[in-house]
């Protein structure tokens, strides 16, 4: 089955620890994205990547870091500098970067991070 | 990115048609209108996208008036499983900036038996 996987589904960490969230896609999509969602709120863009070895900051990049060494993988690290890391994190991907029509984004199942 | 305004919540009953209107007064010429559906603790799912007039697929219809300052998502004969949050997004794909989507608060639709 083609799709996006995120692991783990639930993650608990102590305050002050860095944690890396996994995102893998086998859709052969060029673009990948990370969003954060807080309870009752919409999604906010953290980072996005148009192509391998390239990524851009989104609206709330502070306290986060990413890498894009492989087309299918876009891991997100939540660092100790992120003041309120507890949230639901969603990864997405899309094809045909730069085409008209606002290409559809495909989302993973999400990782719920709780920092104790 | 154009700002969107949509109702916070709507209640409906099984079998009824649900219409959610989204306002986007500052929509740009190259902007498309896209709707996503999100169930609790899941990622959003693409429903429909359009530029003008009417678009229909197996799930929903999207009505866009000539001035494009608003759009209406229509869900025919909803069932309990249509209870979800529906997001209206307006934007274009710009090669330099990328395909950045801005999700507002969405509309929480509750379908009752």
PDB file of C-alpha atoms in Angstrom:
ATOM      1  CA  UNK A   1       0.000   0.000   0.000  1.00  0.00           C
ATOM      2  CA  UNK A   2       1.230   3.478  -0.836  1.00  0.00           C
ATOM      3  CA  UNK A   3       1.066   6.068   1.859  1.00  0.00           C
ATOM      4  CA  UNK A   4       2.709   7.982   4.649  1.00  0.00           C
ATOM      5  CA  UNK A   5       3.722   6.436   7.927  1.00  0.00           C
ATOM      6  CA  UNK A   6       4.562   8.195  11.134  1.00  0.00           C
ATOM      7  CA  UNK A   7       5.996   6.577  14.185  1.00  0.00           C
ATOM      8  CA  UNK A   8       5.408   6.252  16.981  1.00  0.00           C
ATOM      9  CA  UNK A   9       1.714   7.087  17.376  1.00  0.00           C
ATOM     10  CA  UNK A  10       2.230   8.203  20.982  1.00  0.00           C
ATOM     11  CA  UNK A  11       5.457   9.538  22.421  1.00  0.00           C
ATOM     12  CA  UNK A  12       6.319  10.646  25.922  1.00  0.00           C
ATOM     13  CA  UNK A  13       9.441  12.569  26.819  1.00  0.00           C
ATOM     14  CA  UNK A  14      10.838  14.388  29.784  1.00  0.00           C
ATOM     15  CA  UNK A  15      11.221  18.125  29.620  1.00  0.00           C
ATOM     16  CA  UNK A  16      14.617  19.189  28.263  1.00  0.00           C
ATOM     17  CA  UNK A  17      15.105  16.151  26.043  1.00  0.00           C
ATOM     18  CA  UNK A  18      15.297  16.283  22.283  1.00  0.00           C
ATOM     19  CA  UNK A  19      13.007  13.888  20.452  1.00  0.00           C
ATOM     20  CA  UNK A  20      12.845  12.868  16.786  1.00  0.00           C
ATOM     21  CA  UNK A  21       9.586  12.038  15.025  1.00  0.00           C
ATOM     22  CA  UNK A  22       9.710   9.769  12.018  1.00  0.00           C
ATOM     23  CA  UNK A  23       7.922  10.347   8.700  1.00  0.00           C
ATOM     24  CA  UNK A  24       8.262   8.027   5.712  1.00  0.00           C
ATOM     25  CA  UNK A  25       6.398   8.050   2.394  1.00  0.00           C
ATOM     26  CA  UNK A  26       6.424   5.614  -0.512  1.00  0.00           C
ATOM     27  CA  UNK A  27       4.351   7.794  -2.835  1.00  0.00           C
ATOM     28  CA  UNK A  28       7.417   9.077  -4.676  1.00  0.00           C
ATOM     29  CA  UNK A  29       6.401  12.624  -3.744  1.00  0.00           C
ATOM     30  CA  UNK A  30       8.925  15.407  -4.017  1.00  0.00           C
ATOM     31  CA  UNK A  31       7.473  17.654  -1.322  1.00  0.00           C
ATOM     32  CA  UNK A  32       7.050  16.884   2.357  1.00  0.00           C
ATOM     33  CA  UNK A  33       5.704  18.936   5.260  1.00  0.00           C
ATOM     34  CA  UNK A  34       5.453  18.986   9.044  1.00  0.00           C
ATOM     35  CA  UNK A  35       2.506  20.526  10.863  1.00  0.00           C
ATOM     36  CA  UNK A  36       1.648  20.984  14.495  1.00  0.00           C
ATOM     37  CA  UNK A  37      -1.902  20.875  15.808  1.00  0.00           C
ATOM     38  CA  UNK A  38      -2.985  21.967  19.278  1.00  0.00           C
ATOM     39  CA  UNK A  39      -6.348  20.931  20.775  1.00  0.00           C
ATOM     40  CA  UNK A  40      -9.283  22.532  18.995  1.00  0.00           C
ATOM     41  CA  UNK A  41      -7.011  24.402  16.611  1.00  0.00           C
ATOM     42  CA  UNK A  42      -6.096  24.177  12.969  1.00  0.00           C
ATOM     43  CA  UNK A  43      -2.746  23.005  11.634  1.00  0.00           C
ATOM     44  CA  UNK A  44       0.336  25.209  11.661  1.00  0.00           C
ATOM     45  CA  UNK A  45       3.240  24.654   9.295  1.00  0.00           C
ATOM     46  CA  UNK A  46       6.598  23.956  10.958  1.00  0.00           C
ATOM     47  CA  UNK A  47       8.906  23.064   8.052  1.00  0.00           C
ATOM     48  CA  UNK A  48       8.545  21.953   4.470  1.00  0.00           C
ATOM     49  CA  UNK A  49      10.828  20.468   1.882  1.00  0.00           C
ATOM     50  CA  UNK A  50      10.486  20.822  -1.865  1.00  0.00           C
ATOM     51  CA  UNK A  51      13.215  18.373  -2.768  1.00  0.00           C
ATOM     52  CA  UNK A  52      15.923  16.221  -1.255  1.00  0.00           C
ATOM     53  CA  UNK A  53      18.600  18.130   0.673  1.00  0.00           C
ATOM     54  CA  UNK A  54      16.497  21.267   0.768  1.00  0.00           C
ATOM     55  CA  UNK A  55      13.966  22.539   3.300  1.00  0.00           C
ATOM     56  CA  UNK A  56      12.344  25.796   4.327  1.00  0.00           C
ATOM     57  CA  UNK A  57      11.009  27.190   7.587  1.00  0.00           C
ATOM     58  CA  UNK A  58       7.275  27.394   7.973  1.00  0.00           C
ATOM     59  CA  UNK A  59       5.329  29.648  10.281  1.00  0.00           C
ATOM     60  CA  UNK A  60       6.503  28.173  13.610  1.00  0.00           C
ATOM     61  CA  UNK A  61       9.969  26.708  13.015  1.00  0.00           C
ATOM     62  CA  UNK A  62      11.599  27.900  16.246  1.00  0.00           C
ATOM     63  CA  UNK A  63      12.626  24.990  18.462  1.00  0.00           C
ATOM     64  CA  UNK A  64      12.400  22.453  15.641  1.00  0.00           C
ATOM     65  CA  UNK A  65      14.844  21.028  13.125  1.00  0.00           C
ATOM     66  CA  UNK A  66      14.501  18.759  10.102  1.00  0.00           C
ATOM     67  CA  UNK A  67      16.583  16.911   7.545  1.00  0.00           C
ATOM     68  CA  UNK A  68      15.808  15.583   4.080  1.00  0.00           C
ATOM     69  CA  UNK A  69      18.619  13.216   3.137  1.00  0.00           C
ATOM     70  CA  UNK A  70      16.324  10.832   1.293  1.00  0.00           C
ATOM     71  CA  UNK A  71      13.256  11.492  -0.848  1.00  0.00           C
ATOM     72  CA  UNK A  72      11.082   9.193   1.209  1.00  0.00           C
ATOM     73  CA  UNK A  73      12.075  10.427   4.669  1.00  0.00           C
ATOM     74  CA  UNK A  74      11.600  13.737   6.481  1.00  0.00           C
ATOM     75  CA  UNK A  75      12.294  13.380  10.226  1.00  0.00           C
ATOM     76  CA  UNK A  76      11.431  16.187  12.640  1.00  0.00           C
ATOM     77  CA  UNK A  77      13.410  16.852  15.795  1.00  0.00           C
ATOM     78  CA  UNK A  78      11.692  18.663  18.616  1.00  0.00           C
ATOM     79  CA  UNK A  79      14.473  20.295  20.584  1.00  0.00           C
ATOM     80  CA  UNK A  80      14.599  21.434  24.170  1.00  0.00           C
ATOM     81  CA  UNK A  81      14.346  24.999  22.859  1.00  0.00           C
ATOM     82  CA  UNK A  82      10.690  24.438  21.910  1.00  0.00           C
ATOM     83  CA  UNK A  83       8.801  25.937  24.830  1.00  0.00           C
ATOM     84  CA  UNK A  84       5.493  24.090  24.434  1.00  0.00           C
ATOM     85  CA  UNK A  85       6.257  20.855  22.584  1.00  0.00           C
ATOM     86  CA  UNK A  86       3.199  18.888  23.684  1.00  0.00           C
ATOM     87  CA  UNK A  87       1.003  18.646  20.580  1.00  0.00           C
ATOM     88  CA  UNK A  88      -0.220  16.464  17.735  1.00  0.00           C
ATOM     89  CA  UNK A  89       2.335  16.381  14.908  1.00  0.00           C
ATOM     90  CA  UNK A  90       1.314  15.654  11.337  1.00  0.00           C
ATOM     91  CA  UNK A  91       3.504  14.894   8.365  1.00  0.00           C
ATOM     92  CA  UNK A  92       2.298  15.298   4.784  1.00  0.00           C
ATOM     93  CA  UNK A  93       3.569  14.968   1.242  1.00  0.00           C
ATOM     94  CA  UNK A  94       2.544  16.180  -2.188  1.00  0.00           C
ATOM     95  CA  UNK A  95       3.532  15.567  -5.772  1.00  0.00           C
ATOM     96  CA  UNK A  96       4.484  17.844  -8.632  1.00  0.00           C
ATOM     97  CA  UNK A  97       5.936  20.711  -6.714  1.00  0.00           C
ATOM     98  CA  UNK A  98       5.242  24.059  -8.331  1.00  0.00           C
ATOM     99  CA  UNK A  99       2.307  23.063 -10.522  1.00  0.00           C
ATOM    100  CA  UNK A 100      -0.866  25.075 -10.648  1.00  0.00           C
ATOM    101  CA  UNK A 101      -4.042  24.102  -8.890  1.00  0.00           C
ATOM    102  CA  UNK A 102      -2.739  23.734  -5.367  1.00  0.00           C
ATOM    103  CA  UNK A 103      -1.747  20.094  -5.413  1.00  0.00           C
ATOM    104  CA  UNK A 104      -3.294  17.821  -2.826  1.00  0.00           C
ATOM    105  CA  UNK A 105      -1.413  17.010   0.345  1.00  0.00           C
ATOM    106  CA  UNK A 106      -1.534  13.486   1.749  1.00  0.00           C
ATOM    107  CA  UNK A 107      -1.271  13.245   5.516  1.00  0.00           C
ATOM    108  CA  UNK A 108       0.121  10.609   7.816  1.00  0.00           C
ATOM    109  CA  UNK A 109      -1.709   9.326  10.926  1.00  0.00           C
ATOM    110  CA  UNK A 110       0.143  11.712  13.233  1.00  0.00           C
ATOM    111  CA  UNK A 111       2.257  11.431  16.365  1.00  0.00           C
ATOM    112  CA  UNK A 112       0.948  12.699  19.665  1.00  0.00           C
ATOM    113  CA  UNK A 113       3.865  14.005  21.699  1.00  0.00           C
ATOM    114  CA  UNK A 114       3.518  14.603  25.409  1.00  0.00           C
ATOM    115  CA  UNK A 115       6.332  16.227  27.332  1.00  0.00           C
ATOM    116  CA  UNK A 116       6.196  15.552  31.036  1.00  0.00           C
TER     117      UNK A 116
ATOM    118  CA  UNK B   1      -2.300  33.624   1.497  1.00  0.00           C
ATOM    119  CA  UNK B   2      -5.949  34.611   1.488  1.00  0.00           C
ATOM    120  CA  UNK B   3      -7.658  34.544   4.877  1.00  0.00           C
ATOM    121  CA  UNK B   4     -10.755  32.412   5.205  1.00  0.00           C
ATOM    122  CA  UNK B   5     -13.722  32.650   7.548  1.00  0.00           C
ATOM    123  CA  UNK B   6     -16.059  29.736   8.191  1.00  0.00           C
ATOM    124  CA  UNK B   7     -18.569  28.880  10.918  1.00  0.00           C
ATOM    125  CA  UNK B   8     -17.116  27.324  14.038  1.00  0.00           C
ATOM    126  CA  UNK B   9     -19.657  24.525  14.207  1.00  0.00           C
ATOM    127  CA  UNK B  10     -22.788  23.079  12.603  1.00  0.00           C
ATOM    128  CA  UNK B  11     -25.222  20.385  13.669  1.00  0.00           C
ATOM    129  CA  UNK B  12     -27.163  18.196  11.286  1.00  0.00           C
ATOM    130  CA  UNK B  13     -29.097  14.932  11.170  1.00  0.00           C
ATOM    131  CA  UNK B  14     -28.497  11.778   9.234  1.00  0.00           C
ATOM    132  CA  UNK B  15     -29.760  11.942   5.674  1.00  0.00           C
ATOM    133  CA  UNK B  16     -29.746  15.713   5.494  1.00  0.00           C
ATOM    134  CA  UNK B  17     -27.641  17.873   3.207  1.00  0.00           C
ATOM    135  CA  UNK B  18     -24.973  19.944   4.934  1.00  0.00           C
ATOM    136  CA  UNK B  19     -23.748  23.176   3.400  1.00  0.00           C
ATOM    137  CA  UNK B  20     -20.697  24.938   4.815  1.00  0.00           C
ATOM    138  CA  UNK B  21     -19.928  28.394   3.493  1.00  0.00           C
ATOM    139  CA  UNK B  22     -16.440  29.847   3.566  1.00  0.00           C
ATOM    140  CA  UNK B  23     -15.678  33.540   3.027  1.00  0.00           C
ATOM    141  CA  UNK B  24     -12.443  34.551   1.316  1.00  0.00           C
ATOM    142  CA  UNK B  25     -12.865  38.198   0.347  1.00  0.00           C
ATOM    143  CA  UNK B  26      -9.242  38.777  -0.643  1.00  0.00           C
ATOM    144  CA  UNK B  27      -8.856  35.738  -2.862  1.00  0.00           C
ATOM    145  CA  UNK B  28      -6.267  36.285  -5.591  1.00  0.00           C
ATOM    146  CA  UNK B  29      -6.673  35.575  -9.275  1.00  0.00           C
ATOM    147  CA  UNK B  30      -4.478  32.479  -9.156  1.00  0.00           C
ATOM    148  CA  UNK B  31      -5.915  31.075  -5.928  1.00  0.00           C
ATOM    149  CA  UNK B  32      -7.752  27.772  -5.787  1.00  0.00           C
ATOM    150  CA  UNK B  33     -10.225  26.743  -3.090  1.00  0.00           C
ATOM    151  CA  UNK B  34      -9.637  23.430  -1.365  1.00  0.00           C
ATOM    152  CA  UNK B  35     -11.540  21.598   1.348  1.00  0.00           C
ATOM    153  CA  UNK B  36     -10.127  19.016   3.745  1.00  0.00           C
ATOM    154  CA  UNK B  37     -11.863  16.756   6.265  1.00  0.00           C
ATOM    155  CA  UNK B  38     -10.300  15.745   9.567  1.00  0.00           C
ATOM    156  CA  UNK B  39     -11.458  13.105  12.035  1.00  0.00           C
ATOM    157  CA  UNK B  40     -10.214  13.221  15.647  1.00  0.00           C
ATOM    158  CA  UNK B  41      -6.590  12.157  16.060  1.00  0.00           C
ATOM    159  CA  UNK B  42      -6.125  11.671  12.318  1.00  0.00           C
ATOM    160  CA  UNK B  43      -4.523  13.667   9.552  1.00  0.00           C
ATOM    161  CA  UNK B  44      -6.737  15.773   7.263  1.00  0.00           C
ATOM    162  CA  UNK B  45      -8.025  14.219   4.074  1.00  0.00           C
ATOM    163  CA  UNK B  46      -8.531  16.065   0.780  1.00  0.00           C
ATOM    164  CA  UNK B  47     -12.202  16.322  -0.190  1.00  0.00           C
ATOM    165  CA  UNK B  48     -12.511  18.628  -3.165  1.00  0.00           C
ATOM    166  CA  UNK B  49     -10.890  21.525  -4.963  1.00  0.00           C
ATOM    167  CA  UNK B  50     -12.136  24.134  -7.394  1.00  0.00           C
ATOM    168  CA  UNK B  51     -11.447  27.433  -9.083  1.00  0.00           C
ATOM    169  CA  UNK B  52     -14.853  28.661 -10.227  1.00  0.00           C
ATOM    170  CA  UNK B  53     -18.485  27.587 -10.783  1.00  0.00           C
ATOM    171  CA  UNK B  54     -19.253  24.084  -9.589  1.00  0.00           C
ATOM    172  CA  UNK B  55     -17.174  20.998  -8.965  1.00  0.00           C
ATOM    173  CA  UNK B  56     -18.630  17.630  -7.993  1.00  0.00           C
ATOM    174  CA  UNK B  57     -17.046  14.358  -7.027  1.00  0.00           C
ATOM    175  CA  UNK B  58     -18.255  11.195  -5.342  1.00  0.00           C
ATOM    176  CA  UNK B  59     -18.033  12.771  -1.897  1.00  0.00           C
ATOM    177  CA  UNK B  60     -19.138  16.391  -2.181  1.00  0.00           C
ATOM    178  CA  UNK B  61     -19.911  19.395  -4.350  1.00  0.00           C
ATOM    179  CA  UNK B  62     -18.226  22.760  -4.282  1.00  0.00           C
ATOM    180  CA  UNK B  63     -20.082  25.861  -5.383  1.00  0.00           C
ATOM    181  CA  UNK B  64     -18.105  28.986  -6.212  1.00  0.00           C
ATOM    182  CA  UNK B  65     -19.919  32.174  -7.298  1.00  0.00           C
ATOM    183  CA  UNK B  66     -18.609  34.373 -10.067  1.00  0.00           C
ATOM    184  CA  UNK B  67     -16.897  36.852  -7.727  1.00  0.00           C
ATOM    185  CA  UNK B  68     -15.138  33.937  -5.927  1.00  0.00           C
ATOM    186  CA  UNK B  69     -15.300  35.756  -2.599  1.00  0.00           C
ATOM    187  CA  UNK B  70     -16.982  32.787  -0.994  1.00  0.00           C
ATOM    188  CA  UNK B  71     -17.507  29.101  -1.593  1.00  0.00           C
ATOM    189  CA  UNK B  72     -19.898  26.472  -0.287  1.00  0.00           C
ATOM    190  CA  UNK B  73     -19.069  22.861   0.409  1.00  0.00           C
ATOM    191  CA  UNK B  74     -22.134  20.660   0.086  1.00  0.00           C
ATOM    192  CA  UNK B  75     -22.258  17.205   1.650  1.00  0.00           C
ATOM    193  CA  UNK B  76     -25.302  15.296   0.399  1.00  0.00           C
ATOM    194  CA  UNK B  77     -27.207  12.979   2.718  1.00  0.00           C
ATOM    195  CA  UNK B  78     -24.736  12.946   5.582  1.00  0.00           C
ATOM    196  CA  UNK B  79     -24.249   9.975   7.854  1.00  0.00           C
ATOM    197  CA  UNK B  80     -22.870   9.706  11.374  1.00  0.00           C
ATOM    198  CA  UNK B  81     -19.434   8.997   9.907  1.00  0.00           C
ATOM    199  CA  UNK B  82     -19.367  12.475   8.348  1.00  0.00           C
ATOM    200  CA  UNK B  83     -18.941  13.982  11.819  1.00  0.00           C
ATOM    201  CA  UNK B  84     -15.604  15.741  11.495  1.00  0.00           C
ATOM    202  CA  UNK B  85     -13.873  19.088  11.168  1.00  0.00           C
ATOM    203  CA  UNK B  86     -13.939  20.602   7.680  1.00  0.00           C
ATOM    204  CA  UNK B  87     -11.275  23.084   6.623  1.00  0.00           C
ATOM    205  CA  UNK B  88     -11.534  25.604   3.816  1.00  0.00           C
ATOM    206  CA  UNK B  89      -8.201  26.663   2.331  1.00  0.00           C
ATOM    207  CA  UNK B  90      -7.396  29.207  -0.315  1.00  0.00           C
ATOM    208  CA  UNK B  91      -4.044  29.477  -1.978  1.00  0.00           C
ATOM    209  CA  UNK B  92      -1.903  28.920  -4.993  1.00  0.00           C
ATOM    210  CA  UNK B  93       1.224  27.032  -5.699  1.00  0.00           C
ATOM    211  CA  UNK B  94       4.126  29.389  -6.139  1.00  0.00           C
ATOM    212  CA  UNK B  95       7.362  27.874  -7.340  1.00  0.00           C
ATOM    213  CA  UNK B  96       9.485  30.057  -5.144  1.00  0.00           C
ATOM    214  CA  UNK B  97       7.476  29.857  -1.961  1.00  0.00           C
ATOM    215  CA  UNK B  98       6.115  26.397  -2.338  1.00  0.00           C
ATOM    216  CA  UNK B  99       2.772  24.838  -1.672  1.00  0.00           C
ATOM    217  CA  UNK B 100       2.074  26.326   1.744  1.00  0.00           C
ATOM    218  CA  UNK B 101      -1.371  25.649   3.129  1.00  0.00           C
ATOM    219  CA  UNK B 102      -2.886  27.677   5.959  1.00  0.00           C
ATOM    220  CA  UNK B 103      -5.451  25.814   7.993  1.00  0.00           C
ATOM    221  CA  UNK B 104      -7.850  27.976   9.984  1.00  0.00           C
ATOM    222  CA  UNK B 105      -9.951  26.647  12.839  1.00  0.00           C
ATOM    223  CA  UNK B 106     -12.299  24.768  10.536  1.00  0.00           C
ATOM    224  CA  UNK B 107     -15.983  23.956  10.969  1.00  0.00           C
ATOM    225  CA  UNK B 108     -16.932  21.195  13.366  1.00  0.00           C
ATOM    226  CA  UNK B 109     -19.843  19.278  11.867  1.00  0.00           C
ATOM    227  CA  UNK B 110     -21.819  17.037  14.187  1.00  0.00           C
ATOM    228  CA  UNK B 111     -24.228  14.609  12.553  1.00  0.00           C
ATOM    229  CA  UNK B 112     -26.900  13.339  14.890  1.00  0.00           C
ATOM    230  CA  UNK B 113     -28.992  10.186  14.501  1.00  0.00           C
TER     231      UNK B 113
END
